[in-house]
Short mmCIF file of C-alpha atoms and ligand atoms in Angstrom, two decimals:
data_model
loop_
_atom_site.label_atom_id
_atom_site.label_comp_id
_atom_site.label_asym_id
_atom_site.label_seq_id
_atom_site.Cartn_x
_atom_site.Cartn_y
_atom_site.Cartn_z
CA MET F 1454 176.09 173.66 -24.88
CA ALA F 1455 178.22 172.83 -21.82
CA LYS F 1456 179.43 175.37 -19.31
CA GLU F 1457 181.63 175.37 -16.20
CA SER F 1458 179.89 176.48 -13.00
CA ARG F 1459 180.24 176.54 -9.24
CA CYS F 1460 177.98 173.87 -7.70
CA ILE F 1461 177.16 172.03 -4.55
CA LYS F 1462 177.58 168.27 -4.25
CA ILE F 1463 175.05 166.61 -1.95
CA LEU F 1464 173.67 163.13 -1.21
CA LYS F 1465 170.81 162.27 -3.58
CA ASN F 1466 168.24 161.94 -0.79
CA GLU F 1467 168.96 165.54 0.31
CA GLY F 1468 168.28 166.85 -3.21
CA GLU F 1469 164.73 168.12 -2.82
CA MET F 1470 165.32 169.91 0.50
CA THR F 1471 168.52 171.55 -0.79
CA ARG F 1472 166.94 172.60 -4.09
CA ARG F 1473 164.09 174.37 -2.26
CA LYS F 1474 166.54 176.12 0.08
CA LEU F 1475 168.63 177.31 -2.88
CA ILE F 1476 165.53 178.66 -4.66
CA GLU F 1477 164.42 180.49 -1.51
CA GLU F 1478 167.87 182.07 -1.16
CA GLY F 1479 168.02 182.95 -4.88
CA LEU F 1480 171.13 180.79 -5.36
CA LEU F 1481 169.89 178.10 -7.78
CA ASP F 1482 171.26 178.52 -11.31
CA ASN F 1483 168.21 177.66 -13.38
CA SER F 1484 170.02 178.07 -16.68
CA LEU F 1485 172.01 174.83 -16.11
CA LYS F 1486 170.84 171.23 -15.67
CA PRO F 1487 171.80 169.46 -12.40
CA PHE F 1488 173.25 165.96 -12.84
CA SER F 1489 173.94 162.98 -10.62
CA ASP F 1490 176.35 160.07 -10.18
CA GLU F 1491 175.57 156.94 -8.17
CA CYS F 1492 175.24 158.65 -4.78
CA HIS F 1493 175.48 162.39 -5.31
CA LEU F 1494 173.59 165.20 -6.95
CA TYR F 1495 175.44 168.21 -8.39
CA ILE F 1496 173.38 171.41 -8.32
CA PRO F 1497 174.68 174.53 -10.11
CA VAL F 1498 174.62 177.71 -8.03
CA THR F 1499 174.85 181.37 -8.91
CA GLY F 1500 177.08 182.51 -6.02
CA ASP F 1501 180.25 181.24 -4.42
CA ILE F 1502 178.94 179.16 -1.50
CA PRO F 1503 181.51 177.89 1.05
CA GLY F 1504 182.49 174.35 0.09
CA ALA F 1505 181.25 174.74 -3.49
CA ALA F 1506 182.94 172.66 -6.22
CA THR F 1507 183.33 173.32 -9.94
CA GLU F 1508 181.81 171.06 -12.58
CA ILE F 1509 180.68 171.13 -16.22
CA PHE F 1510 176.91 171.44 -16.74
CA GLU F 1511 174.63 171.29 -19.74
CA GLU F 1512 172.72 174.49 -20.46
CA ARG F 1513 168.91 174.50 -20.35
CA ASP F 1514 166.69 176.10 -22.95
CA ILE F 1515 165.34 178.75 -20.56
CA SER F 1516 163.38 180.44 -23.32
CA ALA F 1517 161.00 177.41 -23.43
CA PRO F 1518 157.67 178.35 -21.83
CA LEU F 1519 156.61 176.64 -18.61
CA PRO F 1520 153.94 173.94 -19.08
CA ARG F 1521 150.33 174.93 -18.39
CA HIS F 1522 149.38 173.67 -14.97
CA GLU F 1523 146.83 173.61 -12.17
CA LEU F 1524 148.33 174.47 -8.80
CA ILE F 1525 146.88 172.88 -5.64
CA GLY F 1526 148.97 173.81 -2.61
CA GLY F 1527 152.50 172.62 -3.38
CA ILE F 1528 151.43 170.34 -6.24
CA ALA F 1529 151.39 171.41 -9.89
CA ILE F 1530 149.42 169.17 -12.25
CA ILE F 1531 150.40 169.33 -15.91
CA GLN F 1532 148.55 168.05 -18.96
CA ASP F 1533 151.41 166.27 -20.77
CA CYS F 1534 153.93 163.70 -19.59
CA ASP F 1535 156.73 166.25 -20.07
CA ARG F 1536 159.55 165.53 -17.58
CA ASP F 1537 161.74 168.39 -18.73
CA GLY F 1538 158.86 170.88 -18.49
CA ALA F 1539 157.99 169.45 -15.06
CA ARG F 1540 161.56 170.02 -13.88
CA ARG F 1541 161.54 173.63 -15.13
CA LEU F 1542 158.19 174.20 -13.44
CA LEU F 1543 159.51 172.74 -10.19
CA ASP F 1544 162.52 175.05 -10.28
CA SER F 1545 160.44 178.11 -11.18
CA ARG F 1546 158.61 178.53 -7.84
CA PRO F 1547 159.71 177.51 -4.34
CA VAL F 1548 156.10 176.77 -3.37
CA ILE F 1549 155.95 173.80 -5.78
CA HIS F 1550 157.24 170.58 -4.19
CA THR F 1551 155.83 168.08 -6.72
CA VAL F 1552 154.77 168.05 -10.37
CA LEU F 1553 152.18 165.42 -11.30
CA TYR F 1554 150.76 164.17 -14.56
CA SER F 1555 147.44 162.39 -14.69
CA GLU F 1556 146.95 159.77 -17.37
CA GLY F 1557 143.18 159.80 -17.33
CA PRO F 1558 140.02 161.50 -16.08
CA VAL F 1559 138.47 161.05 -12.62
CA THR F 1560 137.13 157.51 -12.29
CA GLY F 1561 135.31 155.15 -9.96
CA GLU F 1562 132.96 155.76 -7.10
CA TYR F 1563 135.53 157.84 -5.21
CA ARG F 1564 136.12 160.14 -8.24
CA THR F 1565 139.92 159.92 -7.99
CA LYS F 1566 142.70 159.90 -10.59
CA ASP F 1567 145.95 157.96 -10.97
CA TYR F 1568 148.99 160.22 -11.06
CA ILE F 1569 152.60 159.89 -12.15
CA VAL F 1570 155.16 161.96 -10.23
CA LEU F 1571 157.22 163.76 -12.90
CA ALA F 1572 159.43 165.88 -10.66
CA GLY F 1573 160.03 166.71 -7.00
CA LYS F 1574 158.86 164.86 -3.90
CA ASN F 1575 157.29 161.44 -4.47
CA THR F 1576 153.85 162.27 -3.05
CA THR F 1577 150.26 163.15 -3.95
CA LYS F 1578 149.69 164.84 -0.58
CA THR F 1579 149.73 168.57 -0.03
CA ASP F 1580 148.44 171.36 2.16
CA TYR F 1581 146.20 173.87 0.37
CA THR F 1582 144.80 177.16 1.65
CA GLU F 1583 141.54 178.56 0.23
CA TYR F 1584 140.17 181.89 1.52
CA GLY F 1585 141.95 181.40 4.86
CA GLN F 1586 140.85 177.76 5.39
CA ARG F 1587 143.48 175.01 5.30
CA PHE F 1588 142.97 171.63 3.68
CA LEU F 1589 145.10 168.50 3.82
CA ILE F 1590 144.69 166.77 0.51
CA ASP F 1591 145.78 163.47 -1.01
CA LEU F 1592 144.93 163.63 -4.69
CA SER F 1593 145.27 159.90 -5.31
CA ALA F 1594 143.14 158.93 -2.28
CA ALA F 1595 140.27 161.44 -2.38
CA TYR F 1596 138.78 163.92 -4.83
CA PHE F 1597 139.70 167.59 -4.61
CA SER F 1598 139.40 170.49 -7.04
CA ALA F 1599 140.51 174.04 -6.36
CA ARG F 1600 138.39 175.20 -9.29
CA LEU F 1601 135.26 175.38 -7.14
CA ALA F 1602 136.72 177.96 -4.72
CA ASN F 1603 134.56 180.81 -6.04
CA GLU F 1604 131.48 178.60 -6.09
CA ARG F 1605 131.91 177.89 -2.37
CA GLN F 1606 132.15 181.64 -1.69
CA ARG F 1607 129.04 182.29 -3.79
CA ILE F 1608 127.02 179.90 -1.64
CA ALA F 1609 128.47 181.24 1.62
CA ALA F 1610 127.37 184.74 0.56
CA MET F 1611 123.73 183.66 0.09
CA MET F 1612 123.44 181.86 3.47
CA LYS F 1613 121.76 183.08 6.67
CA ASP F 1614 123.25 182.50 10.13
CA GLY F 1615 122.31 179.29 11.95
CA GLU F 1616 121.45 177.09 8.97
CA ARG F 1617 121.42 173.29 9.17
CA LEU F 1618 123.48 172.05 6.23
CA LEU F 1619 123.91 168.62 4.63
CA ASP F 1620 126.83 168.04 2.25
CA MET F 1621 125.89 164.71 0.62
CA PHE F 1622 129.24 164.20 -1.20
CA ALA F 1623 131.65 166.10 1.02
CA GLY F 1624 135.06 164.73 -0.03
CA VAL F 1625 137.78 166.17 2.22
CA GLY F 1626 135.38 168.92 3.29
CA PRO F 1627 135.89 172.09 1.21
CA PHE F 1628 132.16 173.02 1.06
CA ALA F 1629 131.43 171.84 4.62
CA ILE F 1630 134.36 173.76 6.14
CA THR F 1631 133.88 176.91 4.06
CA LEU F 1632 130.14 177.09 4.80
CA SER F 1633 130.28 176.00 8.46
CA GLY F 1634 130.73 179.57 9.73
CA LYS F 1635 127.12 180.29 8.73
CA CYS F 1636 125.73 177.04 10.20
CA SER F 1637 124.42 175.75 13.51
CA VAL F 1638 125.37 172.26 12.32
CA VAL F 1639 126.88 170.64 9.21
CA TYR F 1640 126.58 166.95 8.38
CA ALA F 1641 129.36 166.11 5.90
CA ASN F 1642 128.92 162.74 4.25
CA ASP F 1643 131.10 160.69 1.91
CA ILE F 1644 131.36 157.03 0.91
CA ASN F 1645 135.19 157.10 0.65
CA PRO F 1646 136.89 156.29 4.00
CA ALA F 1647 140.09 158.11 2.92
CA ALA F 1648 138.09 161.27 2.18
CA VAL F 1649 136.33 161.09 5.56
CA SER F 1650 139.67 160.55 7.33
CA LEU F 1651 141.08 163.71 5.65
CA LEU F 1652 137.83 165.50 6.50
CA TYR F 1653 138.45 164.73 10.22
CA ASP F 1654 141.99 166.14 9.85
CA ASN F 1655 140.65 169.28 8.15
CA ILE F 1656 137.96 169.83 10.80
CA ARG F 1657 140.68 169.70 13.49
CA LEU F 1658 143.07 171.88 11.46
CA ASN F 1659 140.44 174.61 11.05
CA LYS F 1660 139.17 174.22 14.65
CA LYS F 1661 135.57 173.62 13.55
CA LYS F 1662 133.17 172.50 16.28
CA ASN F 1663 129.90 172.14 14.37
CA ILE F 1664 130.76 169.64 11.59
CA LEU F 1665 129.77 165.99 11.96
CA PRO F 1666 131.44 163.64 9.45
CA VAL F 1667 129.34 160.72 8.17
CA LEU F 1668 130.83 157.74 6.32
CA ALA F 1669 127.89 156.39 4.32
CA ASP F 1670 126.45 155.77 0.92
CA ALA F 1671 124.24 158.82 0.34
CA ARG F 1672 121.44 156.40 -0.55
CA CYS F 1673 121.19 155.64 3.19
CA LEU F 1674 120.81 159.26 4.31
CA GLY F 1675 117.02 159.11 3.96
CA GLY F 1676 117.03 156.39 6.66
CA ILE F 1677 119.37 158.34 8.97
CA PHE F 1678 117.70 161.78 9.05
CA PRO F 1679 113.98 162.59 9.40
CA PRO F 1680 112.29 164.34 6.45
CA GLY F 1681 112.80 168.12 6.28
CA SER F 1682 115.93 168.02 8.51
CA PHE F 1683 117.97 170.57 6.54
CA ASP F 1684 117.81 174.21 5.42
CA ARG F 1685 120.37 173.62 2.66
CA ILE F 1686 121.82 170.61 0.84
CA ILE F 1687 124.95 170.48 -1.33
CA MET F 1688 124.99 167.79 -4.03
CA ASN F 1689 128.38 167.90 -5.74
CA LEU F 1690 128.56 164.58 -7.57
CA PRO F 1691 128.11 165.94 -11.09
CA MET F 1692 128.12 162.63 -12.98
CA LYS F 1693 125.41 161.08 -10.83
CA SER F 1694 123.62 163.69 -8.71
CA SER F 1695 120.28 162.91 -10.34
CA GLU F 1696 120.29 159.41 -8.76
CA PHE F 1697 120.07 161.08 -5.34
CA ILE F 1698 117.72 163.98 -6.02
CA ASP F 1699 114.65 162.32 -4.47
CA ILE F 1700 116.56 161.84 -1.19
CA ALA F 1701 117.64 165.50 -1.22
CA PHE F 1702 114.03 166.65 -1.73
CA ARG F 1703 112.91 164.46 1.17
CA LEU F 1704 115.60 165.83 3.51
CA CYS F 1705 115.30 169.52 2.64
CA ARG F 1706 112.62 171.49 4.53
CA PRO F 1707 110.01 173.52 2.59
CA GLY F 1708 111.59 176.91 1.91
CA GLY F 1709 115.09 175.40 2.01
CA MET F 1710 117.54 175.18 -0.89
CA ILE F 1711 119.29 172.39 -2.79
CA HIS F 1712 122.45 173.11 -4.81
CA PHE F 1713 122.44 170.46 -7.50
CA TYR F 1714 125.65 170.11 -9.58
CA THR F 1715 125.61 168.35 -12.92
CA LEU F 1716 127.46 167.97 -16.21
CA GLN F 1717 125.48 169.06 -19.23
CA SER F 1718 125.93 169.97 -22.88
CA GLU F 1719 123.05 172.45 -23.19
CA PRO F 1720 121.57 174.91 -20.68
CA GLY F 1721 118.38 173.70 -18.97
CA GLU F 1722 118.99 169.97 -19.54
CA MET F 1723 117.85 169.08 -16.01
CA GLU F 1724 114.68 171.17 -15.97
CA GLU F 1725 112.35 168.36 -17.02
CA GLU F 1726 113.78 165.97 -14.40
CA LEU F 1727 113.55 168.63 -11.66
CA GLY F 1728 109.99 169.48 -12.71
CA LYS F 1729 108.86 166.17 -11.13
CA TYR F 1730 109.55 167.62 -7.66
CA GLU F 1731 108.05 170.38 -5.50
CA CYS F 1732 110.32 173.14 -6.77
CA GLY F 1733 109.90 176.88 -6.38
CA LYS F 1734 112.33 179.15 -8.18
CA ILE F 1735 115.20 177.37 -9.93
CA SER F 1736 118.23 179.33 -11.10
CA GLU F 1737 120.93 177.74 -13.19
CA ARG F 1738 124.49 178.84 -13.84
CA VAL F 1739 127.66 177.55 -15.46
CA VAL F 1740 130.39 176.80 -12.90
CA ARG F 1741 133.18 176.02 -15.37
CA SER F 1742 133.76 174.26 -18.65
CA TYR F 1743 134.47 170.54 -18.29
CA SER F 1744 135.23 169.33 -21.82
CA PRO F 1745 134.77 170.78 -25.31
CA SER F 1746 131.15 169.54 -25.31
CA GLN F 1747 130.15 169.69 -21.64
CA HIS F 1748 130.07 172.19 -18.79
CA HIS F 1749 129.75 171.87 -15.04
CA ALA F 1750 126.48 173.57 -14.04
CA VAL F 1751 124.70 174.24 -10.77
CA TYR F 1752 120.95 174.48 -10.24
CA ASP F 1753 119.94 176.39 -7.09
CA ILE F 1754 116.53 174.90 -6.29
CA ARG F 1755 114.09 176.47 -3.81
CA VAL F 1756 112.04 173.64 -2.23
CA ILE F 1757 108.33 174.34 -1.57
N1 SAM E 2131 132.32 168.04 -2.49
C1 SAM E 2131 133.68 167.62 -2.58
C2 SAM E 2131 134.53 168.69 -3.28
O1 SAM E 2131 133.96 169.63 -3.84
O2 SAM E 2131 135.77 168.57 -3.24
C3 SAM E 2131 133.82 166.26 -3.28
C4 SAM E 2131 133.13 166.18 -4.61
S1 SAM E 2131 133.54 164.73 -5.57
C5 SAM E 2131 133.05 165.28 -7.15
C6 SAM E 2131 132.26 163.60 -5.17
C7 SAM E 2131 132.43 162.82 -3.87
O3 SAM E 2131 131.29 161.97 -3.72
C8 SAM E 2131 133.65 161.93 -3.80
O4 SAM E 2131 134.41 162.28 -2.66
C9 SAM E 2131 133.09 160.49 -3.66
O5 SAM E 2131 133.82 159.68 -2.79
C10 SAM E 2131 131.70 160.77 -3.10
N2 SAM E 2131 130.67 159.75 -3.45
C11 SAM E 2131 130.50 159.08 -4.61
N3 SAM E 2131 129.43 158.27 -4.54
C12 SAM E 2131 128.90 158.45 -3.30
C13 SAM E 2131 127.78 157.91 -2.64
N4 SAM E 2131 126.98 157.00 -3.21
N5 SAM E 2131 127.53 158.31 -1.36
C14 SAM E 2131 128.33 159.23 -0.76
N6 SAM E 2131 129.41 159.77 -1.34
C15 SAM E 2131 129.69 159.40 -2.60
#
């Protein structure tokens, strides 16, 4: 159905900024679809704004539910390539500046995904706040998942002051930055230069003074640090952590702890592998489900 409405006519490149302002001021008419001509965008508004024009707009189906999404800062990631749903999602909350769709799972050594921008600003960068810490993120350049927020808090709660921490696969720094308040020093390592560059930004942003970024293949860490250098080691590379477990055991001091993340189908799948090392108590828990047949698990391993 078509309907006449008051609207504002703006240049196309001002569309995103104006749309956000209208949402913030409660003036965007979400029941009608904006349209464009060659240069201009026509956005329907609910009130009579000075300079507003009148145009005919198509009505939206506002009863349609919003697509399921994961929100990271100002980016919403949806599971289907649904442009109309993406647009409705974008208009539903001022905090969302971009809606992305990912065609596939995380891939490659850097564990990144390729994204398609379905609506909003043409970017994969955002600013995300987790328990008071800020993170600059670029989803196409470096791995980030907000789903591990509670896991980071769980580890922080079990730490003692003054620990020496190694994060072997640090990404843009969520574990390193969250845990640094309990540490004398944190070494945060990653093989992806873009991740380490964002890690530097995030260290500065959160005014951290005790985190040292390292750009290296974790296989080299055994040659960089003497044995027993760390009280605690984070190993969040679930597909491949087991390839690095011997290095983690070498670098963790007796009495220290390794947090070993893995993907498994059944509980206890890693017990036999871990049994080859000098382990004290091992406790295992599910972090989240990963696929219908696999879950993301963590083994907290006391080294003896
Ligand atoms: N810990 C971060 C987080 O929770 O957001 C990142 C985890 S992500 C699953 C794994 C990270 O390991 C990626 O940033 C990737 O670049 C890094 N990585 C993969 N292989 C590596 C290697 N051989 N040495 C060091 N880092 C590696």
